[in-house]
Amino acid sequence: MVIPTSEFWDDVVDRFEEENPNVTVEVELVPWETADTVLAERVAAGEPPDIAQAGSFAEYAADDLLYSASDLLPLTTQADFHLPLARAGEYRWEQYGIPFISSTPRLFVNLDLLERAGVEEPPTDWSELLETARALREVGVSVPYALQFGPDGVHEEALVWMLGAGGGYTNTGDHYAIDSEENVEALEWLRDNLIAEGLTGPPPAELDRATSYGGFFTGEVGMMMGHPAMLVAMEQAGVNHAHVPFPSRDGGPGVPTGISDWLVAFRGPGHEDEVGAFLEFLYRPENHAFSSGRHGTVPTTVSGSQLLLEDEDHRHLWEFVEQMPRAELQPLNKHSWPAVRGLLLEHLNRAVGPDGDPAAVLAEIQALAEEESGADGGTSEGTGAGG
């Protein structure tokens, strides 16, 4: 995720510099697709920035290159982050990743298509979701449920289903549990039901996030996992929609997933006081809350969330804001996670193909993940991180 624009940063910097006339802030915008690569190159060259917005942080924390949150932020700000995000930002029990842009998805449904299919309410469990998908197909909807198992999002979509079956990428001891019985059962259900019956449109490996969103806007997709950032575009497209908690297998809301980008502050340039002052300004409730609301994301702080929940202009975000404190995030606080995420992106969609073997594929990924995890060291119990 990378939402803030040049206008956002211009506004923040102008107001910060007015309050701090002895500090000059220079902002460089880098395309998100190459941002992590550019950052890694600059760190390797010994030229890290003071602050970077990044998709990961553990590799830099492991090399002792970063300030911790406790180095930079007052206790009131440290304590203000939503607990899943604060824990997610930890490496070896110390927070180095400062959550900046976060989101949590819900199940989006096209209400006009559901009405055409004779479905009165969005599904509340997997069996109802399957029946709804069948009804949508009967009235000609080409993609009843958009299963986003393409190369950009399979690890996020899969986690929604795994959590709905009681699984996840890690266990309560924060060890990889990719091949857990619950995860296997979740992928088997997808393979044997939605995919086997042709209810997910193109082969899962070919359905990426952009295609899914585009199909929802044009009425080709009936249901999909989606983030609040798509709300404005749907309003502009005139899509009659609703969103509900993603259902668990046996009924009721599943454990929600969450994702976040991170701000990381490098020790090398030596501007600890200035960096701390800028971050304290950035995370003031009024600054953080309404920048999140403007961009369709979820505040990473409790105070920022409370402000949005008191503002009728942001009512469309309330359910997402209320869901975030319960979110389970991917284990980005592990040094090994970038490599493991690469394994998931490369191999996971094989598990749900016509001849897919979820147990075998997940066992293969689990074995490789355990090989990669030697450098992780300790992390907070039961935590994870996303991006």
Tab-separated table of C-alpha atoms in Angstrom:
chain	number	residue	atom	x	y	z
A	1	MET	CA	0.000	0.000	0.000
A	2	VAL	CA	1.145	3.511	-0.686
A	3	ILE	CA	-1.576	6.117	-0.474
A	4	PRO	CA	-0.210	9.553	0.512
A	5	THR	CA	0.544	11.802	-2.455
A	6	SER	CA	2.779	14.787	-3.014
A	7	GLU	CA	-0.104	17.029	-1.908
A	8	PHE	CA	-0.325	15.135	1.375
A	9	TRP	CA	3.372	15.419	2.097
A	10	ASP	CA	3.496	19.074	1.019
A	11	ASP	CA	0.766	19.876	3.515
A	12	VAL	CA	2.373	17.904	6.367
A	13	VAL	CA	5.844	19.334	5.744
A	14	ASP	CA	4.610	22.931	5.449
A	15	ARG	CA	2.754	22.738	8.741
A	16	PHE	CA	5.612	20.914	10.502
A	17	GLU	CA	8.238	23.399	9.324
A	18	GLU	CA	6.046	26.311	10.391
A	19	GLU	CA	5.996	24.809	13.873
A	20	ASN	CA	9.682	23.793	13.721
A	21	PRO	CA	11.474	26.566	11.791
A	22	ASN	CA	14.927	25.127	12.518
A	23	VAL	CA	14.158	21.828	10.765
A	24	THR	CA	13.972	21.372	6.993
A	25	VAL	CA	12.250	18.288	5.604
A	26	GLU	CA	12.917	17.014	2.100
A	27	VAL	CA	10.516	14.460	0.646
A	28	GLU	CA	11.388	12.180	-2.262
A	29	LEU	CA	8.570	10.185	-3.832
A	30	VAL	CA	9.594	6.822	-5.280
A	31	PRO	CA	7.215	4.502	-7.202
A	32	TRP	CA	5.910	1.923	-4.738
A	33	GLU	CA	6.755	-0.933	-7.082
A	34	THR	CA	10.456	-0.097	-6.785
A	35	ALA	CA	10.543	1.578	-3.355
A	36	ASP	CA	11.877	-1.390	-1.385
A	37	THR	CA	14.535	-2.057	-4.019
A	38	VAL	CA	15.649	1.577	-4.085
A	39	LEU	CA	15.790	1.647	-0.283
A	40	ALA	CA	17.844	-1.541	-0.128
A	41	GLU	CA	20.305	-0.155	-2.686
A	42	ARG	CA	20.759	3.066	-0.742
A	43	VAL	CA	21.230	1.250	2.538
A	44	ALA	CA	23.787	-1.045	0.909
A	45	ALA	CA	25.619	2.042	-0.406
A	46	GLY	CA	25.734	3.547	3.086
A	47	GLU	CA	23.286	6.313	2.167
A	48	PRO	CA	20.038	5.553	3.999
A	49	PRO	CA	17.408	8.261	4.384
A	50	ASP	CA	16.360	9.529	7.786
A	51	ILE	CA	12.877	8.028	7.337
A	52	ALA	CA	11.502	5.663	4.718
A	53	GLN	CA	8.085	4.253	3.990
A	54	ALA	CA	8.710	0.568	3.433
A	55	GLY	CA	6.965	-2.738	3.018
A	56	SER	CA	9.260	-4.477	5.499
A	57	PHE	CA	11.624	-3.634	8.307
A	58	ALA	CA	12.954	-6.802	9.946
A	59	GLU	CA	16.048	-7.069	7.746
A	60	TYR	CA	17.179	-3.592	8.770
A	61	ALA	CA	16.371	-4.156	12.433
A	62	ALA	CA	18.376	-7.364	12.344
A	63	ASP	CA	21.408	-5.387	11.153
A	64	ASP	CA	20.934	-2.797	13.927
A	65	LEU	CA	20.365	-0.001	11.423
A	66	LEU	CA	17.142	1.406	12.828
A	67	TYR	CA	15.995	3.550	15.689
A	68	SER	CA	13.363	1.821	17.791
A	69	ALA	CA	10.004	3.420	18.433
A	70	SER	CA	11.069	3.993	22.039
A	71	ASP	CA	14.086	5.987	20.794
A	72	LEU	CA	11.863	8.398	18.897
A	73	LEU	CA	8.321	8.591	20.205
A	74	PRO	CA	6.816	9.665	23.525
A	75	LEU	CA	5.200	6.908	25.547
A	76	THR	CA	1.744	8.296	24.820
A	77	THR	CA	2.295	7.820	21.082
A	78	GLN	CA	3.874	4.388	21.483
A	79	ALA	CA	0.901	3.238	23.544
A	80	ASP	CA	-1.560	4.691	21.016
A	81	PHE	CA	-0.916	2.214	18.193
A	82	HIS	CA	-3.484	-0.537	17.806
A	83	LEU	CA	-2.065	-3.546	19.621
A	84	PRO	CA	-1.920	-5.906	16.613
A	85	LEU	CA	0.023	-3.272	14.682
A	86	ALA	CA	2.361	-2.406	17.550
A	87	ARG	CA	3.182	-6.070	18.058
A	88	ALA	CA	3.464	-6.564	14.336
A	89	GLY	CA	6.157	-3.902	14.218
A	90	GLU	CA	8.377	-5.722	16.699
A	91	TYR	CA	11.618	-7.501	15.973
A	92	ARG	CA	12.995	-9.502	18.895
A	93	TRP	CA	10.538	-7.869	21.290
A	94	GLU	CA	11.439	-4.290	20.289
A	95	GLN	CA	9.281	-2.160	17.985
A	96	TYR	CA	11.155	-0.894	14.939
A	97	GLY	CA	8.376	-0.809	12.381
A	98	ILE	CA	6.061	2.175	12.909
A	99	PRO	CA	2.694	1.408	11.266
A	100	PHE	CA	1.711	4.138	8.849
A	101	ILE	CA	-0.850	3.125	6.217
A	102	SER	CA	-3.033	0.220	7.267
A	103	SER	CA	-6.160	-1.496	6.054
A	104	THR	CA	-8.356	-4.491	6.727
A	105	PRO	CA	-10.540	-6.140	4.060
A	106	ARG	CA	-14.189	-7.185	4.172
A	107	LEU	CA	-16.467	-9.173	1.898
A	108	PHE	CA	-17.932	-6.882	-0.773
A	109	VAL	CA	-21.140	-7.892	-2.564
A	110	ASN	CA	-22.954	-6.345	-5.526
A	111	LEU	CA	-26.489	-5.878	-4.196
A	112	ASP	CA	-28.099	-5.566	-7.633
A	113	LEU	CA	-26.621	-8.891	-8.702
A	114	LEU	CA	-27.670	-10.563	-5.443
A	115	GLU	CA	-31.228	-9.278	-5.921
A	116	ARG	CA	-31.277	-10.592	-9.484
A	117	ALA	CA	-30.127	-13.966	-8.137
A	118	GLY	CA	-32.847	-13.999	-5.489
A	119	VAL	CA	-30.405	-13.728	-2.588
A	120	GLU	CA	-31.716	-11.499	0.181
A	121	GLU	CA	-28.672	-11.196	2.464
A	122	PRO	CA	-24.873	-11.476	2.099
A	123	PRO	CA	-23.479	-14.845	3.206
A	124	THR	CA	-22.607	-15.475	6.847
A	125	ASP	CA	-20.728	-18.773	6.418
A	126	TRP	CA	-18.962	-20.670	3.650
A	127	SER	CA	-21.940	-22.834	2.724
A	128	GLU	CA	-24.068	-19.717	2.221
A	129	LEU	CA	-21.248	-18.141	0.204
A	130	LEU	CA	-21.182	-21.225	-2.021
A	131	GLU	CA	-24.966	-21.154	-2.494
A	132	THR	CA	-24.837	-17.434	-3.267
A	133	ALA	CA	-22.101	-18.019	-5.857
A	134	ARG	CA	-24.196	-20.741	-7.486
A	135	ALA	CA	-27.233	-18.459	-7.611
A	136	LEU	CA	-25.151	-15.694	-9.185
A	137	ARG	CA	-23.878	-18.068	-11.861
A	138	GLU	CA	-27.453	-19.124	-12.648
A	139	VAL	CA	-28.334	-15.532	-13.582
A	140	GLY	CA	-25.271	-15.116	-15.799
A	141	VAL	CA	-22.691	-13.495	-13.514
A	142	SER	CA	-19.345	-14.428	-15.064
A	143	VAL	CA	-17.321	-14.312	-11.813
A	144	PRO	CA	-19.590	-15.091	-8.854
A	145	TYR	CA	-16.670	-14.890	-6.418
A	146	ALA	CA	-13.354	-13.303	-7.418
A	147	LEU	CA	-10.703	-15.505	-5.783
A	148	GLN	CA	-7.595	-13.333	-5.940
A	149	PHE	CA	-4.920	-16.006	-6.194
A	150	GLY	CA	-2.910	-14.130	-8.794
A	151	PRO	CA	0.764	-13.171	-8.414
A	152	ASP	CA	0.142	-9.994	-6.434
A	153	GLY	CA	-2.236	-11.114	-3.721
A	154	VAL	CA	-2.502	-14.874	-3.271
A	155	HIS	CA	-0.845	-14.738	0.151
A	156	GLU	CA	-3.419	-12.206	1.405
A	157	GLU	CA	-6.498	-13.895	-0.050
A	158	ALA	CA	-5.373	-17.307	1.202
A	159	LEU	CA	-4.904	-15.982	4.731
A	160	VAL	CA	-8.534	-14.817	4.831
A	161	TRP	CA	-9.708	-18.360	4.150
A	162	MET	CA	-7.165	-19.966	6.472
A	163	LEU	CA	-8.225	-17.740	9.352
A	164	GLY	CA	-11.844	-18.525	8.573
A	165	ALA	CA	-11.079	-22.198	9.114
A	166	GLY	CA	-9.192	-21.545	12.356
A	167	GLY	CA	-5.695	-21.575	10.855
A	168	GLY	CA	-3.146	-18.976	9.799
A	169	TYR	CA	0.491	-18.664	8.789
A	170	THR	CA	1.765	-18.895	12.375
A	171	ASN	CA	0.624	-20.596	15.570
A	172	THR	CA	0.226	-19.161	19.059
A	173	GLY	CA	3.956	-19.585	19.620
A	174	ASP	CA	4.699	-17.482	16.523
A	175	HIS	CA	6.211	-20.425	14.643
A	176	TYR	CA	5.288	-21.083	11.043
A	177	ALA	CA	2.233	-23.353	10.797
A	178	ILE	CA	1.641	-23.135	7.073
A	179	ASP	CA	0.830	-26.834	6.728
A	180	SER	CA	-1.651	-26.932	9.610
A	181	GLU	CA	-4.717	-29.124	9.284
A	182	GLU	CA	-6.960	-26.043	9.249
A	183	ASN	CA	-5.026	-24.458	6.376
A	184	VAL	CA	-5.151	-27.679	4.369
A	185	GLU	CA	-8.900	-27.926	4.924
A	186	ALA	CA	-9.436	-24.325	3.819
A	187	LEU	CA	-7.640	-24.838	0.508
A	188	GLU	CA	-9.326	-28.198	-0.051
A	189	TRP	CA	-12.704	-26.518	0.395
A	190	LEU	CA	-11.815	-23.868	-2.176
A	191	ARG	CA	-10.521	-26.476	-4.625
A	192	ASP	CA	-13.485	-28.818	-4.248
A	193	ASN	CA	-16.235	-26.192	-4.213
A	194	LEU	CA	-15.758	-22.699	-5.627
A	195	ILE	CA	-12.991	-23.626	-8.062
A	196	ALA	CA	-14.231	-27.080	-9.074
A	197	GLU	CA	-17.652	-25.642	-9.910
A	198	GLY	CA	-16.192	-22.809	-11.967
A	199	LEU	CA	-17.472	-20.107	-9.634
A	200	THR	CA	-14.245	-18.078	-9.510
A	201	GLY	CA	-13.964	-17.061	-13.160
A	202	PRO	CA	-10.521	-17.532	-14.730
A	203	PRO	CA	-7.970	-19.932	-13.246
A	204	PRO	CA	-7.090	-18.608	-9.783
A	205	ALA	CA	-3.438	-18.042	-10.681
A	206	GLU	CA	-4.548	-15.551	-13.343
A	207	LEU	CA	-6.907	-13.412	-11.253
A	208	ASP	CA	-5.036	-10.472	-9.768
A	209	ARG	CA	-6.307	-7.651	-7.576
A	210	ALA	CA	-6.696	-5.025	-10.306
A	211	THR	CA	-8.721	-7.365	-12.522
A	212	SER	CA	-10.952	-8.323	-9.599
A	213	TYR	CA	-11.625	-4.726	-8.656
A	214	GLY	CA	-12.284	-3.759	-12.263
A	215	GLY	CA	-14.747	-6.610	-12.628
A	216	PHE	CA	-16.602	-5.540	-9.522
A	217	PHE	CA	-16.919	-1.990	-10.818
A	218	THR	CA	-18.381	-3.205	-14.132
A	219	GLY	CA	-20.784	-5.770	-12.664
A	220	GLU	CA	-18.897	-8.858	-13.815
A	221	VAL	CA	-17.949	-9.861	-10.240
A	222	GLY	CA	-20.595	-10.637	-7.643
A	223	MET	CA	-18.494	-10.988	-4.498
A	224	MET	CA	-14.890	-10.341	-3.571
A	225	MET	CA	-12.533	-9.500	-0.757
A	226	GLY	CA	-11.915	-5.757	-0.865
A	227	HIS	CA	-10.332	-2.866	0.995
A	228	PRO	CA	-11.875	0.509	1.925
A	229	ALA	CA	-9.690	2.319	-0.590
A	230	MET	CA	-12.058	1.039	-3.309
A	231	LEU	CA	-15.127	2.737	-1.798
A	232	VAL	CA	-14.728	6.079	-3.552
A	233	ALA	CA	-14.240	4.448	-6.949
A	234	MET	CA	-17.343	2.309	-6.415
A	235	GLU	CA	-19.410	5.358	-5.546
A	236	GLN	CA	-18.142	7.078	-8.679
A	237	ALA	CA	-18.975	3.988	-10.743
A	238	GLY	CA	-22.463	3.824	-9.251
A	239	VAL	CA	-22.092	0.282	-7.918
A	240	ASN	CA	-24.877	-0.677	-5.506
A	241	HIS	CA	-22.835	-2.543	-2.960
A	242	ALA	CA	-22.527	-3.632	0.643
A	243	HIS	CA	-19.644	-4.978	2.678
A	244	VAL	CA	-19.785	-7.380	5.608
A	245	PRO	CA	-17.236	-9.213	7.756
A	246	PHE	CA	-15.633	-12.039	5.842
A	247	PRO	CA	-17.484	-15.141	7.085
A	248	SER	CA	-15.889	-18.060	8.875
A	249	ARG	CA	-16.413	-21.603	7.678
A	250	ASP	CA	-18.892	-22.501	10.410
A	251	GLY	CA	-20.706	-19.185	10.670
A	252	GLY	CA	-20.205	-15.692	11.999
A	253	PRO	CA	-17.362	-13.292	11.266
A	254	GLY	CA	-13.970	-14.833	10.693
A	255	VAL	CA	-10.817	-13.411	12.207
A	256	PRO	CA	-10.114	-10.384	9.992
A	257	THR	CA	-6.818	-9.882	8.240
A	258	GLY	CA	-4.895	-6.648	8.142
A	259	ILE	CA	-2.061	-5.107	6.180
A	260	SER	CA	0.238	-2.188	6.879
A	261	ASP	CA	3.082	-0.196	5.448
A	262	TRP	CA	5.779	0.960	7.821
A	263	LEU	CA	7.843	3.984	8.563
A	264	VAL	CA	11.422	3.106	9.496
A	265	ALA	CA	14.009	5.540	10.812
A	266	PHE	CA	17.697	4.925	10.141
A	267	ARG	CA	20.432	5.652	12.645
A	268	GLY	CA	23.035	6.437	10.010
A	269	PRO	CA	22.173	10.085	9.243
A	270	GLY	CA	22.168	10.854	12.977
A	271	HIS	CA	19.082	13.107	13.185
A	272	GLU	CA	17.325	11.411	16.086
A	273	ASP	CA	15.766	14.542	17.599
A	274	GLU	CA	14.506	15.889	14.285
A	275	VAL	CA	13.110	12.517	13.216
A	276	GLY	CA	11.366	12.095	16.552
A	277	ALA	CA	9.807	15.545	16.319
A	278	PHE	CA	8.519	14.877	12.797
A	279	LEU	CA	7.001	11.506	13.725
A	280	GLU	CA	5.363	12.925	16.837
A	281	PHE	CA	3.764	15.596	14.625
A	282	LEU	CA	2.689	13.062	12.006
A	283	TYR	CA	0.928	10.852	14.559
A	284	ARG	CA	-0.974	13.563	16.385
A	285	PRO	CA	-4.599	12.388	16.354
A	286	GLU	CA	-5.943	15.197	14.188
A	287	ASN	CA	-3.135	14.779	11.646
A	288	HIS	CA	-3.183	11.007	11.421
A	289	ALA	CA	-6.940	10.466	11.568
A	290	PHE	CA	-7.993	12.714	8.770
A	291	SER	CA	-5.102	11.866	6.460
A	292	SER	CA	-6.247	8.247	6.795
A	293	GLY	CA	-9.865	9.158	6.215
A	294	ARG	CA	-9.019	11.224	3.159
A	295	HIS	CA	-7.224	8.294	1.543
A	296	GLY	CA	-9.652	5.523	2.488
A	297	THR	CA	-7.334	3.785	4.930
A	298	VAL	CA	-7.606	2.880	8.607
A	299	PRO	CA	-5.777	4.895	11.276
A	300	THR	CA	-3.047	2.914	12.962
A	301	THR	CA	-3.690	4.617	16.308
A	302	VAL	CA	-6.514	4.339	18.812
A	303	SER	CA	-6.892	8.115	19.104
A	304	GLY	CA	-7.003	8.555	15.340
A	305	SER	CA	-9.607	5.815	15.049
A	306	GLN	CA	-11.756	7.424	17.727
A	307	LEU	CA	-11.732	10.729	15.859
A	308	LEU	CA	-12.924	9.062	12.651
A	309	LEU	CA	-15.632	7.185	14.549
A	310	GLU	CA	-16.938	10.527	15.819
A	311	ASP	CA	-17.025	12.078	12.343
A	312	GLU	CA	-20.152	11.466	10.248
A	313	ASP	CA	-18.228	12.380	7.096
A	314	HIS	CA	-16.238	9.164	7.545
A	315	ARG	CA	-19.148	6.873	8.384
A	316	HIS	CA	-18.306	4.741	5.338
A	317	LEU	CA	-15.060	3.718	7.075
A	318	TRP	CA	-16.488	2.953	10.497
A	319	GLU	CA	-16.820	-0.821	10.076
A	320	PHE	CA	-13.251	-1.068	8.821
A	321	VAL	CA	-11.961	1.052	11.691
A	322	GLU	CA	-13.855	-1.072	14.222
A	323	GLN	CA	-12.480	-4.266	12.672
A	324	MET	CA	-8.784	-3.333	12.764
A	325	PRO	CA	-8.105	-3.972	16.485
A	326	ARG	CA	-9.031	-7.643	15.934
A	327	ALA	CA	-6.995	-8.104	12.775
A	328	GLU	CA	-4.397	-10.818	12.270
A	329	LEU	CA	-1.479	-9.660	10.146
A	330	GLN	CA	1.055	-11.527	8.082
A	331	PRO	CA	4.310	-12.323	9.953
A	332	LEU	CA	6.380	-9.554	8.426
A	333	ASN	CA	8.224	-9.100	11.714
A	334	LYS	CA	10.131	-12.250	10.826
A	335	HIS	CA	13.439	-11.770	9.050
A	336	SER	CA	12.494	-14.782	6.942
A	337	TRP	CA	9.091	-13.440	5.840
A	338	PRO	CA	10.113	-11.869	2.497
A	339	ALA	CA	11.529	-15.225	1.393
A	340	VAL	CA	8.532	-17.152	2.727
A	341	ARG	CA	6.102	-14.731	1.119
A	342	GLY	CA	7.947	-15.329	-2.150
A	343	LEU	CA	7.371	-19.066	-1.712
A	344	LEU	CA	3.677	-18.492	-1.137
A	345	LEU	CA	3.380	-16.252	-4.191
A	346	GLU	CA	5.195	-18.811	-6.325
A	347	HIS	CA	3.618	-22.035	-5.142
A	348	LEU	CA	0.363	-21.499	-3.267
A	349	ASN	CA	-1.957	-21.326	-6.265
A	350	ARG	CA	-0.779	-24.812	-7.325
A	351	ALA	CA	-2.594	-26.189	-4.302
A	352	VAL	CA	-6.052	-25.306	-5.597
A	353	GLY	CA	-5.719	-26.279	-9.257
A	354	PRO	CA	-7.696	-29.174	-10.753
A	355	ASP	CA	-5.023	-31.656	-9.698
A	356	GLY	CA	-3.815	-29.624	-6.732
A	357	ASP	CA	-2.770	-31.276	-3.485
A	358	PRO	CA	-3.058	-28.694	-0.692
A	359	ALA	CA	-1.436	-30.925	1.921
A	360	ALA	CA	1.602	-31.616	-0.254
A	361	VAL	CA	2.046	-28.013	-1.403
A	362	LEU	CA	1.700	-26.574	2.101
A	363	ALA	CA	4.093	-29.180	3.503
A	364	GLU	CA	6.624	-28.193	0.857
A	365	ILE	CA	6.282	-24.503	1.709
A	366	GLN	CA	6.421	-25.269	5.441
A	367	ALA	CA	9.696	-27.160	5.074
A	368	LEU	CA	11.265	-24.323	3.105
A	369	ALA	CA	9.910	-21.761	5.588
A	370	GLU	CA	11.543	-23.614	8.461
A	371	GLU	CA	14.847	-23.551	6.609
A	372	GLU	CA	14.518	-19.791	6.142
A	373	SER	CA	13.476	-19.087	9.732
A	374	GLY	CA	16.831	-19.627	11.423
A	375	ALA	CA	17.670	-15.920	11.407
A	376	ASP	CA	14.365	-14.832	12.932
A	377	GLY	CA	15.373	-14.981	16.565
A	378	GLY	CA	12.642	-14.178	19.083
A	379	THR	CA	9.496	-12.295	18.260
A	380	SER	CA	6.490	-11.400	20.335
A	381	GLU	CA	4.188	-14.288	21.003
A	382	GLY	CA	1.442	-14.729	18.476
A	383	THR	CA	2.246	-11.674	16.406
A	384	GLY	CA	2.551	-11.005	12.742
A	385	ALA	CA	2.810	-8.139	10.332
A	386	GLY	CA	1.502	-7.319	6.912
A	387	GLY	CA	2.357	-5.390	3.839
